Coordinates of C-alpha atoms in Angstrom, one line a residue:
Chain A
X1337 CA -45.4 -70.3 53.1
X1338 CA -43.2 -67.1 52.1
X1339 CA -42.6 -66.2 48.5
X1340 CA -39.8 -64.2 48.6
X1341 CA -39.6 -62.7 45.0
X1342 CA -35.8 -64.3 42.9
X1343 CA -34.6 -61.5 43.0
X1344 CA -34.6 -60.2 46.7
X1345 CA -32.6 -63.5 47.5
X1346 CA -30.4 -63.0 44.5
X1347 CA -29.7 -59.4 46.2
X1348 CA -29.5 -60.9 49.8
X1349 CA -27.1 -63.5 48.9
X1350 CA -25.0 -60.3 47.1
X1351 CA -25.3 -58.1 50.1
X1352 CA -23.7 -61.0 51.9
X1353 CA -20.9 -61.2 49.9
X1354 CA -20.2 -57.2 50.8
X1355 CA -17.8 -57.6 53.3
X1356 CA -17.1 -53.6 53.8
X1357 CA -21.1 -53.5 54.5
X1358 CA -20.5 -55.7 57.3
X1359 CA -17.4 -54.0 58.8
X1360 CA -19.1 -50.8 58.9
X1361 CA -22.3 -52.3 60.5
X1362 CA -24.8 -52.1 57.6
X1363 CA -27.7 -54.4 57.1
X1364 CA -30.5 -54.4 54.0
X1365 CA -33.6 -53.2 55.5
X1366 CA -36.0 -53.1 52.2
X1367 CA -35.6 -55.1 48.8
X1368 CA -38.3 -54.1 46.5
X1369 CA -38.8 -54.4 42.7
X1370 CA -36.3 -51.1 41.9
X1371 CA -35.6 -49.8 45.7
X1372 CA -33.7 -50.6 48.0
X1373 CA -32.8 -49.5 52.0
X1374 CA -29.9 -50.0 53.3
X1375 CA -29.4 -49.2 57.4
X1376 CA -26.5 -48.2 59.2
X1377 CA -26.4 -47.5 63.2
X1378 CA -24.0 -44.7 64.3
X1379 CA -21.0 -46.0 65.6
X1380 CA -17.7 -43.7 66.8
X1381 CA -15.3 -45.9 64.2
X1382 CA -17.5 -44.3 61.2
X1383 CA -16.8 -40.8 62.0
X1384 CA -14.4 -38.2 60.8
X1385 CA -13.0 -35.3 62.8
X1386 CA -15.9 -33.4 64.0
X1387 CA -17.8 -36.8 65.0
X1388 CA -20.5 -36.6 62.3
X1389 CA -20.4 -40.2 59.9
X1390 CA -17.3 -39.6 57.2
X1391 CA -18.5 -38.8 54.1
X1392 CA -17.7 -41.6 52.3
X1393 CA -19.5 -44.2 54.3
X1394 CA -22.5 -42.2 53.5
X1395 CA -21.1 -42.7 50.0
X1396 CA -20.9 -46.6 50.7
X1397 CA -24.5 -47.0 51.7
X1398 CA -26.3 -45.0 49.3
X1399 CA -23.5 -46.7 46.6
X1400 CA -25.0 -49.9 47.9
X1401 CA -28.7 -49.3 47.8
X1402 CA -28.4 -47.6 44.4
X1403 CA -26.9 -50.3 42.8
X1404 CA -28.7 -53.5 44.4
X1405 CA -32.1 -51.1 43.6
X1406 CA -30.7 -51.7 39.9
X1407 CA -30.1 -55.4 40.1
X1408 CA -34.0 -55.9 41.4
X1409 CA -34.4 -55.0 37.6
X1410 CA -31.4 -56.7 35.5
X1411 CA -31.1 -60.5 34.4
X1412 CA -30.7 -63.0 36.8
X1413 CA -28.0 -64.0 35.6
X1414 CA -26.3 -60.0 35.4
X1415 CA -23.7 -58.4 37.6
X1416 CA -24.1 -54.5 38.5
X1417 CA -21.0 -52.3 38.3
X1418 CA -20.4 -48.8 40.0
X1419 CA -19.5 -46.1 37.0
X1420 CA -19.8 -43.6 38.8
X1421 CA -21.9 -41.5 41.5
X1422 CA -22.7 -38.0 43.1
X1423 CA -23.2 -37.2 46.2
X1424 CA -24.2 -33.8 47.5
X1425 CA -23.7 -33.8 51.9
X1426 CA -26.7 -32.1 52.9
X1427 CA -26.3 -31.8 56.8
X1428 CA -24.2 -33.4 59.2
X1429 CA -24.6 -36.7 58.8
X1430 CA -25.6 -37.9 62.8
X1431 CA -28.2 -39.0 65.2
X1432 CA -28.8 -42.6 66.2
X1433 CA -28.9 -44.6 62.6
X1434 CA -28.3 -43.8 59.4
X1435 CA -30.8 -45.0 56.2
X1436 CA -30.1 -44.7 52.5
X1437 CA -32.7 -45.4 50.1
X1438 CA -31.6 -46.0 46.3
X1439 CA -34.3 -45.5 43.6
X1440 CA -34.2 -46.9 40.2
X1441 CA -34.8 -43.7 38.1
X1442 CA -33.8 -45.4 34.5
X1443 CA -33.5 -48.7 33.6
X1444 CA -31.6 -50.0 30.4
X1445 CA -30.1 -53.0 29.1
X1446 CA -26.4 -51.6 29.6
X1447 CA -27.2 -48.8 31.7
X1448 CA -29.0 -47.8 34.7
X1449 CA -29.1 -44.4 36.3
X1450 CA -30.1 -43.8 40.4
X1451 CA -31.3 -41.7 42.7
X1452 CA -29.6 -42.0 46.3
X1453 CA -31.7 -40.3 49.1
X1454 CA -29.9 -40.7 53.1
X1455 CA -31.7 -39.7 56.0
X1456 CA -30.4 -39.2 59.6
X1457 CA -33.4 -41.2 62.4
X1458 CA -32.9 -39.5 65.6
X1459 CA -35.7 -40.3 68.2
X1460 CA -39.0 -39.5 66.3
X1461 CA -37.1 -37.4 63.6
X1462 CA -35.8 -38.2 60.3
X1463 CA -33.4 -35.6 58.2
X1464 CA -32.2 -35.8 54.7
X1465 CA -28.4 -36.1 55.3
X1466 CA -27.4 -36.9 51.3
X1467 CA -28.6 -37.0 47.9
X1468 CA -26.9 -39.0 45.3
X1469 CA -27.2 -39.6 41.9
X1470 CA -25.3 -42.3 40.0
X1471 CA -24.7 -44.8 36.8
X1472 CA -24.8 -48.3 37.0
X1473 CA -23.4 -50.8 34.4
X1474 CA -25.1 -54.1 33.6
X1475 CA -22.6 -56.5 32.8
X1476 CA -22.2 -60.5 32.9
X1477 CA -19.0 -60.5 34.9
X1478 CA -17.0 -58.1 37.4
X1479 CA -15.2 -56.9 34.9
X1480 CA -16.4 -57.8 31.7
X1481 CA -18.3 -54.7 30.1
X1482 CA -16.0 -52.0 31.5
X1483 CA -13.0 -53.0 29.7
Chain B
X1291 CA 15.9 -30.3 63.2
X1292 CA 13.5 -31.1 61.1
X1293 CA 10.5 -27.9 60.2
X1294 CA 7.4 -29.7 59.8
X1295 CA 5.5 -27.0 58.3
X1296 CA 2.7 -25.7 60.5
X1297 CA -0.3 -27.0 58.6
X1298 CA 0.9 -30.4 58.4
X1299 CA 0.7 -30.7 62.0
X1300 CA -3.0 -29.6 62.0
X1301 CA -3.5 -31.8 59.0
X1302 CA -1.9 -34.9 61.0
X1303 CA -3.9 -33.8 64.2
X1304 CA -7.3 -33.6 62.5
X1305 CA -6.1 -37.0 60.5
X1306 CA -5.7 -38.8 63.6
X1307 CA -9.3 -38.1 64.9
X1308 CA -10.9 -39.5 61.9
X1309 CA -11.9 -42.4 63.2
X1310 CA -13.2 -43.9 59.9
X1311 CA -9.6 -43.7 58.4
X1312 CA -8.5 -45.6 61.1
X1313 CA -11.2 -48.1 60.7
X1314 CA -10.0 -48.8 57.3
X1315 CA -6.3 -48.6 58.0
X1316 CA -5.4 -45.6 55.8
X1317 CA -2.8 -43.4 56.5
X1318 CA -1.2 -40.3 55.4
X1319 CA 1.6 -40.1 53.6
X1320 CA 2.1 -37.0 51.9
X1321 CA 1.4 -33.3 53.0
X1322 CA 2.3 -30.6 51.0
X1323 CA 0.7 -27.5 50.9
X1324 CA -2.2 -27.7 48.1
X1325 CA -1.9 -31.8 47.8
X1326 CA -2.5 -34.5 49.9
X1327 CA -1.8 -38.5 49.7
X1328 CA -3.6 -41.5 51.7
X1329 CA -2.7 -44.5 51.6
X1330 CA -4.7 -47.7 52.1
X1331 CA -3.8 -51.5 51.8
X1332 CA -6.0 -53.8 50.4
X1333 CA -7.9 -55.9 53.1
X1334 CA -10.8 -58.6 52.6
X1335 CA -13.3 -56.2 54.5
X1336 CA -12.8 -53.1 52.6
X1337 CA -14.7 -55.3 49.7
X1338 CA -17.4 -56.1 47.7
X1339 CA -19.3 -58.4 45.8
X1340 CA -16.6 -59.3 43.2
X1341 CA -13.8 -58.7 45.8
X1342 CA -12.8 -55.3 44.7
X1343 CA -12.6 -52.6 47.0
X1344 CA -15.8 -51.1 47.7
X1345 CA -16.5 -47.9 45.7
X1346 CA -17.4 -45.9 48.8
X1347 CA -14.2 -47.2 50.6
X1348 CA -12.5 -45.2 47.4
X1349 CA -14.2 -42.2 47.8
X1350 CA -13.5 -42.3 51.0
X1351 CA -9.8 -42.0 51.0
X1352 CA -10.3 -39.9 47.9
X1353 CA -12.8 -37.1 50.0
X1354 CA -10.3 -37.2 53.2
X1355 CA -7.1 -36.4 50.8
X1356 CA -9.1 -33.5 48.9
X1357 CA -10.8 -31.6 52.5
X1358 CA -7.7 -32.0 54.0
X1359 CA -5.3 -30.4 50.6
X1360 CA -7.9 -27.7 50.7
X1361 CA -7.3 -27.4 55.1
X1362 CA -3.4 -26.8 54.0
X1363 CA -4.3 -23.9 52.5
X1364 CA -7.0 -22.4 54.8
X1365 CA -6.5 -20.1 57.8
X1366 CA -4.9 -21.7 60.9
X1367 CA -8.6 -21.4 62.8
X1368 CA -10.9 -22.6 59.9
X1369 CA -12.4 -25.8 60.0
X1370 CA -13.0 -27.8 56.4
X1371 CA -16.7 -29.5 55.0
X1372 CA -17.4 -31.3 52.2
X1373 CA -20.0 -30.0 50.2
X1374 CA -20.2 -32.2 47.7
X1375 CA -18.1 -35.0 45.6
X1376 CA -18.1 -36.8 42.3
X1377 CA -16.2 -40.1 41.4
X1378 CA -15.6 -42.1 38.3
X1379 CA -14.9 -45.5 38.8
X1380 CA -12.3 -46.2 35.9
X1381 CA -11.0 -49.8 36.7
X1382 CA -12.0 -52.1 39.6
X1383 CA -10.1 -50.7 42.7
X1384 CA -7.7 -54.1 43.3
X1385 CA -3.9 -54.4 44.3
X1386 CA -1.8 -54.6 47.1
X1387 CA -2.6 -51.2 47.8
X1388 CA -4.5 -47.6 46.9
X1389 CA -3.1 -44.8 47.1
X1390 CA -5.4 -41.2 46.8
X1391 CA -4.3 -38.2 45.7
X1392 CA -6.1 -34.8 46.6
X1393 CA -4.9 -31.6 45.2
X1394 CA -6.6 -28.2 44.9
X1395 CA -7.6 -27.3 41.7
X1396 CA -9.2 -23.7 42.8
X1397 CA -8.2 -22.5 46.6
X1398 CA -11.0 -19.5 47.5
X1399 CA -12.0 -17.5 50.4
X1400 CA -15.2 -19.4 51.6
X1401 CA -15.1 -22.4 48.8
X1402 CA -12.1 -24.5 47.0
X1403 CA -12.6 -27.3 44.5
X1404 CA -10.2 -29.9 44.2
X1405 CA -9.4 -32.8 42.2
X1406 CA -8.7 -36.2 43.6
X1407 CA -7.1 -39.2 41.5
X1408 CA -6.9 -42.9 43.2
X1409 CA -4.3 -45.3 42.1
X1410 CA -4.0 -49.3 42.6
X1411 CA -0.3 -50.0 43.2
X1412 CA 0.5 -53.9 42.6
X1413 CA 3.9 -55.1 42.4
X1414 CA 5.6 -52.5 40.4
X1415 CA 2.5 -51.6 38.5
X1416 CA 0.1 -48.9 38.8
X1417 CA -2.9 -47.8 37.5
X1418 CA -5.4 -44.9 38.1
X1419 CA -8.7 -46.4 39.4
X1420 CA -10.6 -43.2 40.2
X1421 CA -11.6 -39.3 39.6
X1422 CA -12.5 -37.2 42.0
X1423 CA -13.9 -33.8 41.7
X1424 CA -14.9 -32.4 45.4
X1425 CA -16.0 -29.1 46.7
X1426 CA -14.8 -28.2 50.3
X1427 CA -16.3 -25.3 52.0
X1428 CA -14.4 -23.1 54.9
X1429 CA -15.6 -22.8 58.2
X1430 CA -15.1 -21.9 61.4
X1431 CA -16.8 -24.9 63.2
X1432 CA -17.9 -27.9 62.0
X1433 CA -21.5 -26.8 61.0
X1434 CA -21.2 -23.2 61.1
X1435 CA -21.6 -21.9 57.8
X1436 CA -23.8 -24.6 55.9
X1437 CA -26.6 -23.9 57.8
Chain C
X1116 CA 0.3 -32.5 0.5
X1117 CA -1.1 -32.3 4.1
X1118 CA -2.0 -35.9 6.1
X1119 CA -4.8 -35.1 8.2
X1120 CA -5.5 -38.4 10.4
X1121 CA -8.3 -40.0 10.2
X1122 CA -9.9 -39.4 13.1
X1123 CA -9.3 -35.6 12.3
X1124 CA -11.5 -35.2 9.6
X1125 CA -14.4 -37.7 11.4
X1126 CA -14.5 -35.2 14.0
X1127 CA -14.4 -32.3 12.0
X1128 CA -17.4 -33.7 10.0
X1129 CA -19.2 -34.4 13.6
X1130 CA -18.4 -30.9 14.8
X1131 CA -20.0 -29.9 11.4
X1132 CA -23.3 -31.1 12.0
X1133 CA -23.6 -29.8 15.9
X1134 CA -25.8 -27.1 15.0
X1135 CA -25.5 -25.8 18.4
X1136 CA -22.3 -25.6 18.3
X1137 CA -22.7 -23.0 15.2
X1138 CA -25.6 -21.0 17.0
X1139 CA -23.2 -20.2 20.1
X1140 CA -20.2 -19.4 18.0
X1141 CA -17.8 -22.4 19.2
X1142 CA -14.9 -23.7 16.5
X1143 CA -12.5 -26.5 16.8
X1144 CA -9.5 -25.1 17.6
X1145 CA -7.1 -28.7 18.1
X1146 CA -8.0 -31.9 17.6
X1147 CA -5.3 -34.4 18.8
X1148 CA -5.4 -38.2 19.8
X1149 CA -7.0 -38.2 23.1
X1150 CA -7.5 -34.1 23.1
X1151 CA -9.7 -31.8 21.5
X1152 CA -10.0 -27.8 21.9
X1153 CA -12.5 -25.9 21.2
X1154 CA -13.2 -21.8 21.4
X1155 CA -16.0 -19.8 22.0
X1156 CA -15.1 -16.1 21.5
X1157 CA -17.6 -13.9 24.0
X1158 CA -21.1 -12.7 22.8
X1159 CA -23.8 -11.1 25.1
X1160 CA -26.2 -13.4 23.5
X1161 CA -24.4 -16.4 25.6
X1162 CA -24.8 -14.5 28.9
X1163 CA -27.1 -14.8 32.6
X1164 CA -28.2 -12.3 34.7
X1165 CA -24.9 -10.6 35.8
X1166 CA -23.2 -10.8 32.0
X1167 CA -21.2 -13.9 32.5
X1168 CA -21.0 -16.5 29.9
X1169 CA -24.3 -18.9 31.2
X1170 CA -22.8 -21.9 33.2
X1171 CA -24.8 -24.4 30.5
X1172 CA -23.0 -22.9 27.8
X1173 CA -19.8 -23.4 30.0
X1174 CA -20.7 -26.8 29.8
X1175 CA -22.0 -27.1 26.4
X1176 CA -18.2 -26.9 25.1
X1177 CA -16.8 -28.5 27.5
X1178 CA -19.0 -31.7 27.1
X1179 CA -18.5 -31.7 23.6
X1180 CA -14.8 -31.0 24.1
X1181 CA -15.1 -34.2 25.8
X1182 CA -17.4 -36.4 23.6
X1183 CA -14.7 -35.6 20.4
X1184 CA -12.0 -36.2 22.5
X1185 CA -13.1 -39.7 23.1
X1186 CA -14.2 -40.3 19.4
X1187 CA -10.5 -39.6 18.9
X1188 CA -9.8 -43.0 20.5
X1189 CA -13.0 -45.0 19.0
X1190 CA -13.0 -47.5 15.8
X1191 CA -14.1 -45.6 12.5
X1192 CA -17.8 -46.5 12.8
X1193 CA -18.5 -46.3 16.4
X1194 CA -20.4 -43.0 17.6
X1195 CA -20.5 -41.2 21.2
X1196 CA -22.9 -40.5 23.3
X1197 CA -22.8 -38.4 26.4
X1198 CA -24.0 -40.2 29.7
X1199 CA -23.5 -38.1 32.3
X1200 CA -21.4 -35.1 33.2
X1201 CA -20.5 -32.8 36.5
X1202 CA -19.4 -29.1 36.1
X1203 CA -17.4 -27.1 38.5
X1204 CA -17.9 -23.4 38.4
X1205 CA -14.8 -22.2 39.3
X1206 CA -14.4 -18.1 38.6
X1207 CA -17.3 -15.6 36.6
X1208 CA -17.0 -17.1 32.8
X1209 CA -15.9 -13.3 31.4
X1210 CA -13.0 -12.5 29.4
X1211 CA -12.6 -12.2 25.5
X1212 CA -13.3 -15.8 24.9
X1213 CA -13.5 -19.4 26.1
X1214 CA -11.3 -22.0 25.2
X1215 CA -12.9 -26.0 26.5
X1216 CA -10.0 -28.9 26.4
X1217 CA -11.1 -32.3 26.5
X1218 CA -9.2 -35.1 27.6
X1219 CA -9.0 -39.0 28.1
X1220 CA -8.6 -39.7 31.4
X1221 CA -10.0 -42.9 30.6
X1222 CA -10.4 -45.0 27.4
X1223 CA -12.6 -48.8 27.1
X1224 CA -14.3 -50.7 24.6
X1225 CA -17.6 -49.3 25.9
X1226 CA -16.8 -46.3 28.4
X1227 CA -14.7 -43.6 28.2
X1228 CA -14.2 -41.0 31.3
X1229 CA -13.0 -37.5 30.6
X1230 CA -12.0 -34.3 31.9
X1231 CA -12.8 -31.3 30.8
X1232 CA -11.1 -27.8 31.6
X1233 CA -12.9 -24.2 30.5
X1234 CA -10.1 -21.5 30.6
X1235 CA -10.8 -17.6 30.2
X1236 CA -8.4 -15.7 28.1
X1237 CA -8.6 -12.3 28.4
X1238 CA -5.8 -10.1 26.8
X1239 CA -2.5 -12.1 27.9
X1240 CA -4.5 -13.2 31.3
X1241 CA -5.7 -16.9 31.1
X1242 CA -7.9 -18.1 33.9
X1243 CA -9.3 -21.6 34.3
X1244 CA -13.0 -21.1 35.1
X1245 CA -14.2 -24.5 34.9
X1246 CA -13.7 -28.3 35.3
X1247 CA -15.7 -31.3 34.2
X1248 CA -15.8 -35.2 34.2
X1249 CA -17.8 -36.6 32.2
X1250 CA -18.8 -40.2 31.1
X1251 CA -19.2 -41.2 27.4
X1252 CA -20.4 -44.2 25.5
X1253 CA -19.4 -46.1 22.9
X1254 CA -22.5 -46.8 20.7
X1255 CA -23.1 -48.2 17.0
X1256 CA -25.6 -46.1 16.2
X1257 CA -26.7 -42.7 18.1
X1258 CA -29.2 -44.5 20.3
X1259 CA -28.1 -48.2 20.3
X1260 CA -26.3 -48.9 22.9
X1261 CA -28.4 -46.5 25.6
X1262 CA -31.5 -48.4 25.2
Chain D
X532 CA -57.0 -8.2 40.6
X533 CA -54.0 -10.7 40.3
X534 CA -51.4 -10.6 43.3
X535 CA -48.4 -11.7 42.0
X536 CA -45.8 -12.8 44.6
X537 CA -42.3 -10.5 45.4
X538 CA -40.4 -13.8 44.5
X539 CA -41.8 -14.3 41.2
X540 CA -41.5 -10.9 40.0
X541 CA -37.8 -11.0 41.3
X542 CA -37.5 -14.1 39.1
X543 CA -38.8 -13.3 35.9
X544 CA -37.0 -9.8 35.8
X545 CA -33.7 -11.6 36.2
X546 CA -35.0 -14.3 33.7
X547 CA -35.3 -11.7 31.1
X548 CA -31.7 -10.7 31.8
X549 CA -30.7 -14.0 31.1
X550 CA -30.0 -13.3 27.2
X551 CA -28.8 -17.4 26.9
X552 CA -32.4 -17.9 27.6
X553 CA -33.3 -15.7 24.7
X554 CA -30.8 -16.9 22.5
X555 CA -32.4 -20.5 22.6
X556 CA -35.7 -19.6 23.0
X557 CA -36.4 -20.6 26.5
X558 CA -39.6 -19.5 28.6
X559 CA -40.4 -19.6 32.3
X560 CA -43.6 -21.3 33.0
X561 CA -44.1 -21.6 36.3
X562 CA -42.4 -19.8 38.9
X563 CA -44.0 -21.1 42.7
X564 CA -41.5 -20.8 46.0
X565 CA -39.0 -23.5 45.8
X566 CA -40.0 -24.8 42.5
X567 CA -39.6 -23.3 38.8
X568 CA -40.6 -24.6 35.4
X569 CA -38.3 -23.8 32.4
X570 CA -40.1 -25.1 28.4
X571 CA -37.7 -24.9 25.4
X572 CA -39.4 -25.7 22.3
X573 CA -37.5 -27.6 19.8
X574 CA -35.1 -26.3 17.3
X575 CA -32.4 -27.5 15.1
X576 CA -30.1 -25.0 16.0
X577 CA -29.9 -26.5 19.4
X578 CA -29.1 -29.8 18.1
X579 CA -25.8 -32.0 18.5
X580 CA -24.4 -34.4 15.5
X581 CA -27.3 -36.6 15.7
X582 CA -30.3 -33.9 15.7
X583 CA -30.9 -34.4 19.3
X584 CA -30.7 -31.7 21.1
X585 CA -27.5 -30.8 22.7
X586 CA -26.5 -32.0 26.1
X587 CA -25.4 -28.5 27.1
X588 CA -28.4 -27.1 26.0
X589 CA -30.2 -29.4 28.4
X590 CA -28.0 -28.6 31.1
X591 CA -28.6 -24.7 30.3
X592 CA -32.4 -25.1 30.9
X593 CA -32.3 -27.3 34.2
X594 CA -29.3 -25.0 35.6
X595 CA -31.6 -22.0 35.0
X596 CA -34.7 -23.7 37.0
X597 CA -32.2 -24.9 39.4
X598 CA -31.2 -21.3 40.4
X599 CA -34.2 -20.0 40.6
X600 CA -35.9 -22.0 42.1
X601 CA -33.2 -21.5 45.1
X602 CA -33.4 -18.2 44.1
X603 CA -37.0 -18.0 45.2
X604 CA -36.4 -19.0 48.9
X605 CA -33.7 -15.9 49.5
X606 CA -33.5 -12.9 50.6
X607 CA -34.9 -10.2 48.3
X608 CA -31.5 -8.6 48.1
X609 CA -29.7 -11.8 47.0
X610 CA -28.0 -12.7 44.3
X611 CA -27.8 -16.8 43.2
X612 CA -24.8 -18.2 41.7
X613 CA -24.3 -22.1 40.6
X614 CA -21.0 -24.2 42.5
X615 CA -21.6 -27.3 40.4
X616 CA -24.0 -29.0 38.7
X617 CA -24.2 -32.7 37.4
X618 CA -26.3 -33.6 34.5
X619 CA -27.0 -37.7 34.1
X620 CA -28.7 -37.8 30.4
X621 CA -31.5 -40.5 30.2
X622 CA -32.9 -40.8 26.6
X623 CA -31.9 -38.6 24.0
X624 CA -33.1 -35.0 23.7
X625 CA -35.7 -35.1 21.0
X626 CA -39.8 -34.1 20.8
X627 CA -42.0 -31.2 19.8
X628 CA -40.5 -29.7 23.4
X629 CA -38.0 -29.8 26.2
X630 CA -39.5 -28.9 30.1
X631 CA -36.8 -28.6 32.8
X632 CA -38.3 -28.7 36.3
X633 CA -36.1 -27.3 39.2
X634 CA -36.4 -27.8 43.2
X635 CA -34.9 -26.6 46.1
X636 CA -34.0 -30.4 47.9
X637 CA -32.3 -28.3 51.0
X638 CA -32.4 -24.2 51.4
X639 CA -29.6 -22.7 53.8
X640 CA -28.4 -19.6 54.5
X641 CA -25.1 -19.9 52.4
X642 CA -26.2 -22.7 50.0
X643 CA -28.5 -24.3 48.4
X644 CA -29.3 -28.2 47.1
X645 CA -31.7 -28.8 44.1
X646 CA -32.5 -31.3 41.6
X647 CA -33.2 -30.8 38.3
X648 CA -35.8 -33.2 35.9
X649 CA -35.6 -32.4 32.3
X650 CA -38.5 -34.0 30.5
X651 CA -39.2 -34.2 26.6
X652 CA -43.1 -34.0 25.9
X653 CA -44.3 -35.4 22.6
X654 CA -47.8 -35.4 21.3
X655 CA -49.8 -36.2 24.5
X656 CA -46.1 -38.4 25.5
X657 CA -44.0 -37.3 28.3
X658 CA -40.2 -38.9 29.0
X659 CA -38.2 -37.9 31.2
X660 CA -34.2 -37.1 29.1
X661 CA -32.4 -35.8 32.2
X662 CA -31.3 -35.3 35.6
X663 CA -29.8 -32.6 37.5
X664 CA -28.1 -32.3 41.1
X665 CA -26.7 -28.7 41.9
X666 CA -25.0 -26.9 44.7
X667 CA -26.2 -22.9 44.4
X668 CA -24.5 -20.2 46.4
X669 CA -26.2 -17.3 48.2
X670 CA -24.0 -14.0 47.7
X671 CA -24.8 -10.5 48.1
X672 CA -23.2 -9.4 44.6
X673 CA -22.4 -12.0 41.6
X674 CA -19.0 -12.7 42.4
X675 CA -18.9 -11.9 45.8
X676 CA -18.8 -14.8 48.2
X677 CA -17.0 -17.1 45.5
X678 CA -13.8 -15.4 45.6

């Protein structure tokens, strides 16, 4: 029998509910006790002019991993909001998949602060593509803390 | 006869071959030299957990309208990247539709920052949901000068 | 008999006790709902390598530019805290002094966004050479809230 | 007989020209290719309204390791400047001394991407108070390639 831990279902069920993750192709690929890896295959609707992944969907995944890397660590019964993130674009973000990895680097009861790392899988090589950092609210509802 | 101003045409070329704009159903709808507006309707799989746009679908819209107010005010033959972009998510991104606003804060020869607001439009209403500060670096391909 | 708000003198007392602020030489030049100034005439002890006002100092007035501009908009007994903040280096920070104006892009019951903008005056010349967001918190005491 | 490298000599002679540095007491203590150590003792003249010490201030220190730290991986005749940095502040600024760690994350030929960790040691306690991502700019002369 499989123990999966409360709070990997709790983020599974949430992922779920992410309907821009499934437009763009996304799927969870790690849920660990303050990380999470999120994966994303290249596809041509992704891409801005030059053919690379746009920028912002790089944003979207490592947005996603960060945050559901802090809800491992809050309340069962808490909601995580975006405040707000950084994201320096390393390389060109291509090659066959993409994979974020958000990092819990400081937990709080009200705030959390993350660490976004993408890398680029092509064949046997891997390339960091994007580093983010970003703030993460706890709150009980959607909306509740930030106003 | 109408003058459509020579960069707006490259703008609207390189606009059209972003695929991921597409994807998500924004469009352009202002080009004026230094300043840039996208607009996207709200659609179920733009969102996320709570319903609310996804953050990354935000900064999406929000990077494409700053790279492509600094490309107004580049050389005809140089090509735009994004170095690197910050956003504060100020109100959950809901409505009928968002509208981003990129305009150059500091044009340059090799770098320009520029600032990018996001607006929910609902009924009559609207209301700023997003900052953007972006840095764009010129080039003359697509990964020329950030290697 | 002058009326100086409230608020006015609250942040003049804060500003009082930011001993950093005295070391560099900064003053509180305006101090408006939602908006406070602050100067910081030019000193070769604030300088880098090539003479240029250091980019941390750029930042030190601008975030606290920022923090007082929010307290501005807080109840009586609530303090600030600064969570997070991104700089843009725009042009060399030279000139006879710097002048940092904070404002409220942003105000909530926990979480205030501002922008901050460094300008350069130099004779009649003035020359923005900087531009920050930054997120601040509402907090009880100076640690509360954060922890 | 010691051999120390070109890099590091490069370093601390521009370090000393760094008269901010001075000004707050700042010291490099380690200087290795692609990494640099920054140690600010603690003073109340660096401190904000609630003796901490200053958000700025932090920034000053990790922007300094950040640059050269790049600046360790150029060309002997280069010259670094910072784009942007963003500063997420974990736990207040407070112990017997402040230690600001810089990396290079991803050397170019134009630019370079490193990450900043500011940590506060404390008797035989270490906690980490900060977190930097910056962009820094190769250029031949100190204002060169920005403009």
């Amino acid at each position: 029998m499989t123990d999966v831990p409360t709070f990997e279902s709790r983020i599974r069920d949430s992922f779920a509910r992410q309907q821009a993750m499934v437009t763009i192709g996304a799927s969870l690929s790690a849920v660990r006790k303050g990380e999470v890896e999120i994966v994303l295959p290249f596809a041509p609707k992704l891409t801005q002019q030059h053919g690379f992944i746009h920028g912002g969907v790089v944003a979207m995944i490592a947005d996603s991993a960060c945050g559901y890397a802090a809800l491992t660590m809050m309340p069962a019964d808490a909601a995580v909001l975006t405040i707000e993130f950084k994201l320096n674009l390393l390389s060109p973000a291509k090659g066959e998949r993409l994979r974020a990895l958000g990092r819990v680097v400081r937990p709080g009861r009200k705030l959390f602060v993350c660490l976004g790392e993408v890398f680029a899988d092509n064949g046997g090589d891997t390339k960091q593509v994007a580093l983010m950092t970003a703030s993460m609210m706890v709150t009980e509802t959607a909306t509740g803390l930030k106003d």
